[in-house]
Coordinates of C-alpha atoms and ligand atoms in Angstrom, one line a residue:
M953 CA -115.6 49.6 -89.6
K954 CA -112.9 49.1 -92.3
I955 CA -110.2 51.6 -92.9
E956 CA -108.4 52.0 -96.2
F957 CA -105.9 54.4 -97.6
V958 CA -106.3 55.3 -101.2
A959 CA -104.3 57.5 -103.7
S960 CA -107.3 59.2 -105.3
A961 CA -110.9 60.2 -104.4
S962 CA -112.3 59.3 -107.8
G963 CA -115.4 57.3 -107.6
A964 CA -116.1 58.2 -103.9
E965 CA -119.7 57.8 -102.6
V966 CA -119.3 60.6 -100.1
L967 CA -116.2 62.8 -100.1
A968 CA -115.3 64.9 -97.1
V969 CA -113.1 67.9 -97.7
L970 CA -111.7 70.3 -95.2
V971 CA -112.7 73.9 -95.0
H972 CA -111.0 76.5 -92.8
E973 CA -112.7 79.4 -91.1
G974 CA -113.6 82.0 -93.7
R975 CA -115.0 79.4 -96.1
A976 CA -111.4 78.7 -97.2
L977 CA -111.5 75.4 -99.1
H978 CA -108.3 73.3 -98.4
G979 CA -106.2 71.4 -100.9
T980 CA -108.3 69.1 -103.0
G981 CA -111.5 71.0 -102.1
G982 CA -110.2 74.1 -103.9
N983 CA -109.5 72.1 -107.0
L984 CA -112.9 70.5 -106.9
D985 CA -114.5 74.0 -106.6
T986 CA -112.6 75.2 -109.6
A987 CA -113.6 72.1 -111.6
A988 CA -117.2 72.8 -110.7
S989 CA -117.0 76.5 -111.6
G990 CA -117.3 77.6 -107.9
A991 CA -120.3 75.5 -107.0
L992 CA -118.9 74.6 -103.6
T993 CA -118.2 78.2 -102.8
R994 CA -121.7 79.2 -103.9
A995 CA -123.2 76.5 -101.6
M996 CA -121.2 77.8 -98.7
N997 CA -122.1 81.4 -99.3
A998 CA -125.8 80.4 -99.4
S999 CA -125.5 78.8 -96.0
R1000 CA -124.3 79.6 -92.5
F1001 CA -121.4 77.2 -92.8
T1002 CA -118.1 79.1 -92.5
G1003 CA -115.6 76.3 -91.8
G1004 CA -115.9 76.5 -88.0
S1005 CA -114.7 73.6 -86.0
N1006 CA -117.3 70.8 -85.5
S1007 CA -119.7 72.1 -88.3
T1008 CA -120.5 70.6 -91.6
L1009 CA -122.4 71.2 -94.8
V1010 CA -123.5 68.3 -97.0
V1011 CA -124.1 69.1 -100.6
A1012 CA -124.8 67.1 -103.8
A1013 CA -121.6 66.8 -105.7
P1014 CA -121.6 69.3 -108.6
A1015 CA -120.9 68.1 -112.1
G1016 CA -117.2 67.6 -112.8
V1017 CA -116.6 66.1 -109.4
G1018 CA -116.0 62.3 -109.2
A1019 CA -118.2 61.7 -106.2
D1020 CA -122.0 61.6 -105.4
T1021 CA -122.0 63.7 -102.3
I1022 CA -119.6 66.2 -100.7
V1023 CA -119.3 66.9 -97.0
L1024 CA -117.6 70.2 -96.3
T1025 CA -116.2 69.8 -92.8
G1026 CA -114.9 72.6 -90.6
G1027 CA -111.3 72.7 -89.6
G1028 CA -111.6 76.0 -87.7
E1029 CA -109.0 78.7 -88.1
A1030 CA -106.2 77.6 -90.4
G1031 CA -103.5 79.0 -88.1
K1032 CA -104.8 76.9 -85.2
F1033 CA -105.2 73.6 -87.1
D1034 CA -103.7 71.0 -84.9
D1035 CA -104.2 67.2 -84.4
L1036 CA -107.3 67.8 -82.3
A1037 CA -108.9 70.1 -84.9
L1038 CA -108.2 67.5 -87.5
E1039 CA -109.8 64.8 -85.4
T1040 CA -112.8 66.9 -84.8
A1041 CA -113.2 67.6 -88.6
A1042 CA -112.9 63.9 -89.5
G1043 CA -115.3 62.9 -86.7
A1044 CA -117.8 65.6 -87.6
A1045 CA -117.8 64.4 -91.3
Y1046 CA -118.5 60.9 -90.2
H1047 CA -121.5 62.0 -88.0
A1048 CA -122.9 64.2 -90.9
V1049 CA -123.4 61.2 -93.1
K1050 CA -123.3 58.1 -90.9
L1051 CA -127.1 57.5 -91.3
S1052 CA -127.3 58.7 -94.9
G1053 CA -127.4 55.2 -96.4
A1054 CA -123.9 55.5 -98.0
K1055 CA -121.7 52.5 -97.3
S1056 CA -118.4 54.4 -97.5
L1057 CA -117.0 57.7 -96.6
T1058 CA -113.9 59.0 -98.3
I1059 CA -111.9 61.7 -96.4
D1060 CA -109.6 63.8 -98.4
A1061 CA -106.2 64.2 -96.7
Y1062 CA -104.2 64.5 -100.0
A1063 CA -102.7 67.9 -99.0
L1064 CA -102.0 66.8 -95.5
S1065 CA -99.1 64.8 -94.0
A1066 CA -99.1 61.0 -93.8
E1067 CA -99.4 61.3 -90.0
Q1068 CA -102.5 63.6 -90.5
A1069 CA -104.1 61.2 -92.9
A1070 CA -103.6 58.4 -90.4
R1071 CA -105.1 60.5 -87.7
A1072 CA -108.2 61.2 -89.8
A1073 CA -108.8 57.5 -90.0
F1074 CA -108.2 57.1 -86.3
A1075 CA -110.7 59.9 -85.5
A1076 CA -113.3 58.3 -87.7
R1077 CA -113.0 55.1 -85.8
L1078 CA -113.4 56.8 -82.4
A1079 CA -116.4 58.7 -83.8
A1080 CA -118.1 55.6 -85.1
Y1081 CA -118.0 53.7 -81.7
R1082 CA -121.4 52.5 -80.6
F1083 CA -122.3 49.8 -78.1
L1084 CA -125.0 48.0 -80.0
K1085 CA -124.6 44.4 -78.9
Y1086 CA -127.9 44.3 -77.0
R1087 CA -130.0 46.2 -79.6
T1088 CA -132.0 43.7 -81.5
T1089 CA -134.8 46.0 -82.9
L1090 CA -132.8 49.0 -84.0
K1091 CA -134.6 50.4 -87.0
P1092 CA -132.5 50.4 -90.2
E1093 CA -132.8 54.2 -90.5
K1094 CA -131.2 54.5 -87.1
T1095 CA -128.4 52.1 -87.8
P1096 CA -125.1 53.6 -89.1
S1097 CA -124.6 52.7 -92.8
I1098 CA -121.0 53.6 -93.2
E1099 CA -118.9 50.4 -93.4
T1100 CA -115.7 51.7 -94.8
V1101 CA -113.8 54.9 -94.3
K1102 CA -111.2 55.6 -97.0
V1103 CA -108.6 58.3 -96.5
V1104 CA -107.0 59.9 -99.6
A1105 CA -103.3 60.3 -99.0
A1106 CA -100.5 61.5 -101.2
D1107 CA -98.2 58.8 -99.8
V1108 CA -100.4 55.8 -99.1
T1109 CA -97.6 53.7 -97.8
A1110 CA -96.5 56.3 -95.3
A1111 CA -100.1 56.9 -94.2
K1112 CA -100.6 53.2 -93.6
A1113 CA -97.4 53.0 -91.6
A1114 CA -98.5 56.0 -89.5
Y1115 CA -101.9 54.3 -89.0
D1116 CA -100.4 51.1 -87.8
K1117 CA -99.1 53.1 -84.8
L1118 CA -102.4 54.7 -84.1
S1119 CA -104.8 51.8 -84.8
P1120 CA -103.8 49.9 -81.6
V1121 CA -104.8 53.0 -79.5
A1122 CA -108.2 53.0 -81.2
D1123 CA -108.5 49.3 -80.5
A1124 CA -107.7 50.0 -76.9
V1125 CA -110.2 52.9 -76.5
E1126 CA -112.9 50.7 -78.1
F1127 CA -112.0 47.9 -75.7
A1128 CA -112.2 50.2 -72.7
R1129 CA -115.5 51.7 -73.9
D1130 CA -117.0 48.2 -74.2
L1131 CA -115.9 47.3 -70.6
V1132 CA -117.5 50.5 -69.3
S1133 CA -120.7 50.1 -71.3
E1134 CA -121.4 46.5 -70.2
P1135 CA -124.1 46.1 -67.6
A1136 CA -123.1 44.7 -64.2
N1137 CA -125.1 41.5 -64.7
V1138 CA -122.7 40.7 -67.6
L1139 CA -119.5 42.3 -66.4
Y1140 CA -119.0 41.1 -62.9
P1141 CA -115.5 40.5 -61.4
V1142 CA -114.9 37.0 -62.7
E1143 CA -116.1 37.8 -66.2
Y1144 CA -114.0 41.0 -66.2
A1145 CA -110.9 39.0 -65.1
K1146 CA -111.6 36.6 -68.0
R1147 CA -111.5 39.5 -70.4
A1148 CA -108.3 40.7 -69.0
K1149 CA -106.8 37.2 -69.2
A1150 CA -107.8 37.1 -72.9
L1151 CA -105.4 40.0 -73.5
E1152 CA -102.6 37.4 -73.4
K1153 CA -103.3 37.0 -77.1
L1154 CA -101.6 40.5 -77.5
G1155 CA -98.5 39.4 -75.7
L1156 CA -99.4 40.5 -72.2
E1157 CA -98.8 38.3 -69.2
V1158 CA -101.9 38.2 -67.1
E1159 CA -102.3 36.8 -63.6
I1160 CA -105.6 36.5 -61.8
L1161 CA -105.9 36.4 -58.1
G1162 CA -109.2 34.9 -56.8
E1163 CA -110.6 35.2 -53.3
K1164 CA -108.6 32.4 -51.8
E1165 CA -105.3 33.9 -52.9
L1166 CA -106.4 37.4 -51.9
E1167 CA -107.4 36.1 -48.5
K1168 CA -104.0 34.4 -48.1
L1169 CA -102.1 37.5 -49.3
G1170 CA -104.1 39.7 -46.9
F1171 CA -106.2 41.9 -49.2
R1172 CA -108.8 42.4 -46.5
T1173 CA -110.0 45.9 -47.2
L1174 CA -110.6 44.9 -50.9
L1175 CA -112.3 41.6 -49.8
A1176 CA -114.4 43.5 -47.2
V1177 CA -116.0 45.5 -50.1
G1178 CA -116.9 42.4 -52.0
Q1179 CA -118.1 40.3 -49.1
G1180 CA -121.7 41.3 -49.4
S1181 CA -121.8 40.2 -53.0
V1182 CA -122.4 36.7 -54.4
R1183 CA -119.9 37.5 -57.1
E1184 CA -116.3 36.6 -56.2
S1185 CA -113.8 39.4 -56.0
Q1186 CA -110.8 39.3 -58.3
V1187 CA -107.5 41.1 -58.9
A1188 CA -106.0 41.1 -62.3
I1189 CA -102.3 41.8 -62.8
M1190 CA -101.2 42.6 -66.4
K1191 CA -97.6 42.8 -67.4
W1192 CA -96.1 44.3 -70.5
N1193 CA -92.4 43.7 -70.9
G1194 CA -91.5 45.8 -73.9
G1195 CA -88.6 47.6 -72.2
K1196 CA -85.1 46.5 -71.3
K1197 CA -84.8 43.3 -69.3
G1198 CA -84.7 44.0 -65.6
E1199 CA -85.6 47.7 -66.0
Q1200 CA -87.9 49.0 -63.2
P1201 CA -91.5 49.0 -64.4
I1202 CA -94.0 51.8 -64.3
A1203 CA -97.3 50.8 -62.7
F1204 CA -101.0 51.6 -63.2
V1205 CA -103.7 50.7 -60.7
G1206 CA -107.5 50.9 -61.4
K1207 CA -110.7 50.9 -59.4
G1208 CA -112.9 48.2 -60.8
V1209 CA -116.1 48.3 -58.8
C1210 CA -118.3 46.5 -61.3
F1211 CA -121.3 47.8 -59.5
D1212 CA -121.5 50.2 -56.5
T1213 CA -124.8 50.1 -54.6
G1214 CA -123.1 51.8 -51.7
G1215 CA -123.4 48.6 -49.7
I1216 CA -125.2 49.0 -46.3
S1217 CA -124.6 52.8 -46.6
I1218 CA -126.9 52.3 -49.7
K1219 CA -127.2 54.9 -52.4
P1220 CA -130.6 56.5 -53.4
A1221 CA -132.4 54.6 -56.2
D1222 CA -132.3 57.6 -58.6
G1223 CA -129.3 57.3 -60.8
M1224 CA -127.9 54.2 -59.2
E1225 CA -127.8 52.5 -62.6
E1226 CA -124.9 54.8 -63.3
M1227 CA -122.8 52.8 -60.9
K1228 CA -122.2 50.2 -63.5
W1229 CA -119.4 52.4 -64.7
D1230 CA -117.7 52.6 -61.3
M1231 CA -115.0 50.4 -63.0
G1232 CA -114.0 53.2 -65.4
G1233 CA -110.6 53.6 -63.7
S1234 CA -109.8 49.9 -64.2
A1235 CA -111.0 50.1 -67.8
A1236 CA -108.5 52.9 -68.5
V1237 CA -105.7 50.8 -67.0
T1238 CA -106.8 47.7 -69.0
G1239 CA -107.2 49.8 -72.1
L1240 CA -103.7 51.2 -71.6
M1241 CA -102.2 47.7 -71.3
H1242 CA -104.1 46.8 -74.5
A1243 CA -102.6 49.8 -76.3
L1244 CA -99.0 49.2 -75.0
A1245 CA -99.1 45.6 -76.2
G1246 CA -100.8 46.5 -79.4
R1247 CA -98.2 48.9 -80.5
K1248 CA -95.3 47.0 -78.8
A1249 CA -94.3 50.0 -76.6
K1250 CA -90.7 50.0 -75.5
V1251 CA -91.5 50.1 -71.8
N1252 CA -92.0 47.7 -68.9
A1253 CA -95.5 48.4 -67.5
I1254 CA -97.7 46.8 -64.9
G1255 CA -101.5 47.1 -64.7
V1256 CA -103.3 46.1 -61.5
I1257 CA -107.1 46.2 -61.3
G1258 CA -109.2 45.5 -58.2
L1259 CA -112.5 44.0 -59.2
V1260 CA -115.4 43.8 -56.8
E1261 CA -119.1 44.3 -56.5
N1262 CA -120.3 46.5 -53.6
M1263 CA -123.6 45.1 -52.4
P1264 CA -125.7 45.2 -49.2
D1265 CA -126.4 41.7 -47.8
G1266 CA -126.3 39.7 -44.6
A1267 CA -122.6 39.1 -45.2
A1268 CA -121.8 42.7 -46.1
Q1269 CA -119.5 44.9 -44.1
R1270 CA -121.1 47.3 -41.7
P1271 CA -120.5 51.0 -41.0
G1272 CA -118.1 51.0 -38.0
D1273 CA -116.3 47.8 -38.9
V1274 CA -112.5 47.8 -38.5
V1275 CA -110.6 46.0 -41.2
M1276 CA -106.9 45.2 -41.4
S1277 CA -105.4 46.3 -44.7
L1278 CA -102.6 44.6 -46.5
S1279 CA -100.3 47.4 -45.5
G1280 CA -100.8 46.6 -41.8
Q1281 CA -102.8 49.8 -41.2
S1282 CA -106.2 49.2 -39.6
V1283 CA -109.1 51.0 -41.3
E1284 CA -112.4 52.1 -39.7
V1285 CA -115.1 51.8 -42.4
L1286 CA -117.5 54.6 -41.5
N1287 CA -119.3 54.6 -44.8
T1288 CA -119.5 51.4 -46.9
D1289 CA -120.1 53.7 -49.9
A1290 CA -116.5 55.0 -49.7
E1291 CA -115.4 51.6 -51.1
G1292 CA -113.2 52.6 -53.9
R1293 CA -110.4 53.7 -51.6
L1294 CA -110.6 50.4 -49.7
V1295 CA -110.1 48.5 -53.0
L1296 CA -107.2 50.7 -54.1
A1297 CA -105.5 50.7 -50.7
D1298 CA -104.6 47.1 -50.9
C1299 CA -103.9 47.2 -54.7
L1300 CA -101.5 50.2 -54.3
W1301 CA -99.7 48.6 -51.4
Y1302 CA -99.3 45.3 -53.2
T1303 CA -98.1 47.0 -56.4
Q1304 CA -95.3 48.9 -54.7
E1305 CA -94.2 46.0 -52.6
R1306 CA -94.2 43.4 -55.3
F1307 CA -93.0 45.4 -58.3
K1308 CA -91.0 48.3 -56.8
P1309 CA -92.1 50.5 -59.7
K1310 CA -90.7 53.9 -60.8
F1311 CA -94.1 55.3 -60.0
M1312 CA -97.7 54.2 -59.4
L1313 CA -100.6 56.0 -61.1
D1314 CA -104.1 55.1 -60.1
L1315 CA -107.4 56.0 -61.8
A1316 CA -110.7 55.8 -60.1
T1317 CA -114.3 57.0 -60.3
L1318 CA -113.6 57.8 -56.6
T1319 CA -115.8 60.7 -55.5
G1320 CA -119.0 62.5 -56.3
A1321 CA -117.2 65.5 -54.7
M1322 CA -114.8 65.6 -57.7
I1323 CA -117.8 66.5 -59.9
V1324 CA -118.8 69.2 -57.5
A1325 CA -115.3 70.6 -57.6
L1326 CA -114.5 70.5 -61.3
G1327 CA -117.8 70.0 -63.2
L1328 CA -118.2 67.2 -65.7
E1329 CA -115.3 68.0 -68.1
Y1330 CA -112.2 67.8 -65.9
A1331 CA -110.6 64.9 -64.0
G1332 CA -108.7 65.7 -60.8
V1333 CA -105.0 65.0 -60.5
F1334 CA -103.5 64.4 -57.0
S1335 CA -99.8 63.6 -56.7
N1336 CA -96.8 63.6 -54.4
S1337 CA -94.5 64.1 -57.4
D1338 CA -94.5 67.2 -59.6
E1339 CA -92.6 65.4 -62.3
L1340 CA -95.3 62.6 -62.6
A1341 CA -98.2 65.1 -62.3
N1342 CA -96.7 67.3 -65.0
N1343 CA -96.1 64.4 -67.3
F1344 CA -99.7 63.5 -67.0
L1345 CA -100.9 67.0 -67.3
A1346 CA -98.8 67.6 -70.4
A1347 CA -100.2 64.5 -72.2
A1348 CA -103.9 65.0 -71.4
P1349 CA -104.6 68.2 -73.5
K1350 CA -102.7 66.8 -76.5
V1351 CA -105.4 64.0 -76.8
G1352 CA -108.4 66.1 -75.9
E1353 CA -108.8 65.0 -72.3
N1354 CA -109.0 67.7 -69.6
A1355 CA -107.3 67.3 -66.2
W1356 CA -106.6 69.7 -63.4
R1357 CA -104.1 69.5 -60.5
M1358 CA -105.6 69.4 -57.0
P1359 CA -103.9 69.8 -53.6
I1360 CA -103.3 67.1 -51.0
P1361 CA -102.5 69.3 -47.9
A1362 CA -101.0 67.6 -44.9
A1363 CA -103.3 69.9 -42.8
Y1364 CA -106.3 67.8 -43.8
E1365 CA -104.7 64.5 -42.6
R1366 CA -106.4 64.9 -39.3
H1367 CA -109.8 64.5 -41.0
I1368 CA -109.1 60.9 -41.8
D1369 CA -107.6 60.0 -38.4
S1370 CA -109.8 57.5 -36.6
P1371 CA -110.1 57.2 -32.8
I1372 CA -110.3 53.4 -33.0
A1373 CA -108.1 52.5 -36.0
D1374 CA -105.1 54.0 -37.9
V1375 CA -107.3 55.6 -40.5
K1376 CA -111.0 56.0 -41.4
N1377 CA -112.5 55.9 -44.8
T1378 CA -114.4 59.2 -44.7
G1379 CA -113.3 62.8 -44.2
N1380 CA -114.7 66.0 -42.8
G1381 CA -118.3 65.6 -43.9
R1382 CA -118.7 66.9 -47.4
A1383 CA -115.8 69.3 -47.1
G1384 CA -113.0 68.5 -49.6
G1385 CA -114.3 65.0 -50.1
S1386 CA -112.0 64.3 -53.1
I1387 CA -109.0 65.6 -51.2
T1388 CA -109.5 63.4 -48.1
A1389 CA -110.1 60.5 -50.4
A1390 CA -106.7 61.2 -52.1
L1391 CA -105.1 61.6 -48.7
F1392 CA -106.4 58.2 -47.7
L1393 CA -104.9 56.6 -50.8
Q1394 CA -101.6 58.3 -50.2
R1395 CA -101.3 56.5 -46.9
F1396 CA -101.0 53.3 -48.9
T1397 CA -98.3 54.4 -51.3
N1398 CA -95.3 53.9 -49.0
G1399 CA -93.8 57.1 -50.3
V1400 CA -93.4 55.8 -53.8
P1401 CA -93.9 58.5 -56.5
W1402 CA -97.6 58.4 -57.1
A1403 CA -100.5 60.1 -58.8
H1404 CA -104.2 59.6 -58.4
I1405 CA -106.6 60.6 -61.1
D1406 CA -110.2 61.0 -60.0
I1407 CA -112.3 60.4 -63.1
A1408 CA -115.7 60.4 -61.6
P1409 CA -116.5 63.5 -63.7
T1410 CA -115.3 62.2 -67.0
A1411 CA -115.7 58.4 -67.3
W1412 CA -119.2 58.7 -68.8
V1413 CA -120.7 61.5 -70.9
K1414 CA -124.4 62.3 -71.5
D1415 CA -124.1 65.3 -73.9
S1416 CA -120.8 65.0 -75.7
K1417 CA -119.6 68.0 -77.6
S1418 CA -116.7 66.1 -79.1
P1419 CA -117.4 64.1 -82.3
T1420 CA -114.7 61.5 -81.4
V1421 CA -116.4 60.8 -78.0
P1422 CA -119.9 59.5 -78.6
D1423 CA -122.3 59.7 -75.6
G1424 CA -121.8 57.0 -73.0
A1425 CA -118.6 55.3 -72.1
V1426 CA -115.6 57.6 -72.8
G1427 CA -112.7 55.3 -72.3
W1428 CA -111.3 58.3 -70.5
G1429 CA -107.6 58.0 -69.7
V1430 CA -106.6 55.4 -72.3
R1431 CA -105.3 58.0 -74.7
T1432 CA -103.7 60.2 -72.0
L1433 CA -101.9 57.3 -70.4
D1434 CA -100.7 56.0 -73.7
R1435 CA -99.5 59.4 -74.7
M1436 CA -97.8 60.0 -71.4
V1437 CA -96.0 56.7 -71.6
A1438 CA -94.9 57.4 -75.2
D1439 CA -93.8 61.0 -74.5
S1440 CA -92.1 60.5 -71.1
Y1441 CA -91.3 56.9 -70.4
E1442 CA -90.4 55.0 -73.6
A1443 CA -86.9 54.3 -74.6
Ligands
BES173 N1 -118.4 55.6 -57.0 C1 -118.7 56.6 -56.1 C2 -118.3 58.0 -56.6 C3 -119.0 58.5 -57.8 C4 -120.2 59.2 -57.7 C5 -118.5 58.2 -59.1 C6 -120.9 59.7 -58.8 C7 -119.2 58.7 -60.2 C8 -120.4 59.5 -60.0 C9 -117.9 56.4 -54.8 O1 -117.7 55.0 -54.5 C10 -118.7 57.0 -53.7 O2 -119.8 56.5 -53.5 N2 -118.1 57.9 -53.0 C11 -118.8 58.6 -52.0 C12 -117.8 58.9 -50.9 C13 -118.4 59.3 -49.6 C14 -119.3 58.2 -49.0 C15 -117.3 59.7 -48.6 C16 -119.4 59.9 -52.5 O3 -118.8 60.5 -53.4 O4 -120.4 60.3 -52.1
MN174 MN1 -119.4 54.2 -53.4
ZN175 ZN1 -117.7 53.7 -56.0

């Protein structure tokens, strides 16, 4: 989709104007209504549309208005109109007309700031995301027709400049959503590593470790997960050096289980297809690195993603196996379906040892128990550092992502002690399953400030209520991480 900033709405095919709660037409909308002798107000009064957030009314443009169609889009209460309300209004306008046949949508932001005009364009892009690469017979009437979104801005140059800062974040979210949407027969570890490597075009340095190197380095718990798969395991290390030379980096680690059958502890058939998105944590990390490079962030950052496929096979690991991790701690694998923590254990240890980062933050679709605890709209935040957790928790709501802090009590440590090894990969039956998983990870952090985000609830959505998050792959975490870095860690 093309984005343009224009100085006037004249000649628009479809013009979206903002309406606040109480049918209060905003800016240009008021002028249009006057020019059309109150026709827009009459249309609203004849409908249930009051300007509420995420609601729209599409009307034929009255005489005197230089457009074919008007979309009145709700901004909610004027006093609570923030960036997210604006994003919702722009996204809802897009959805109201995306299948109309119109080729362009013009969004009026004339009375708004340049930053807000840019954000309207950004929101339209996030709203328009669809993964259509495998649809060969999509009927024309089901295919989005909008090819260009134009945003009317009072200061076109300033709006463009503001958009240049936001556009790389939209690129990154789209990139992450594509990774998560891809089926596992296409996006297996080697293919994923190739896509990470291709980000060198943005200025990232990307290193790929294959099985030989991982074996030599001692990534045995990660390799144990992948050993039942014909697909070779990989670790991708992405570096963005936008900060001061020699400054300690910040580090992000992602679970990239390209498909999780459960292994020998196999999952039930029903819903197993969902486990293609068991690499959502790694997609957030890769998306973040894409965003940092795209907007040339002033920070040194490392992204490490552990890429494996968890399959049952003659070569697969067995329940009861004891595996030596990179950290030197032995791990009893009681359930081969608790594989994410095995992948992350080696990645976390490697990251702190090699890069000595200020902090490590991992993201993972780690436990079904997280969904039981928080429902489908919150990710869980586990951390040994209040500062790090608070920086994450401050950023998330600013970009419309929900996160909630969870405890990691030392009293539960005994549930992951093993009689035969240093640690086991399951906890106290179903009790506190997300917490014992986090405690497991913590044993591989070597005391470095660390946060673990369990995104099992939020990586994928089936009934999205947000116009800027279409059903399917969310790209959850890209925006929060980017915002957290910008607000708390950039020079
Ligand atoms: N990838 C799953 C967790 C998951 C479940 C993510 C549902 C998204 C939706 C993870 O590898 C897993 O299978 N965890 C087990 C752990 C258990 C065996 C200790 C779980 O949650 O059941
Ligand atoms: Mn699993
Ligand atoms: Zn998994």
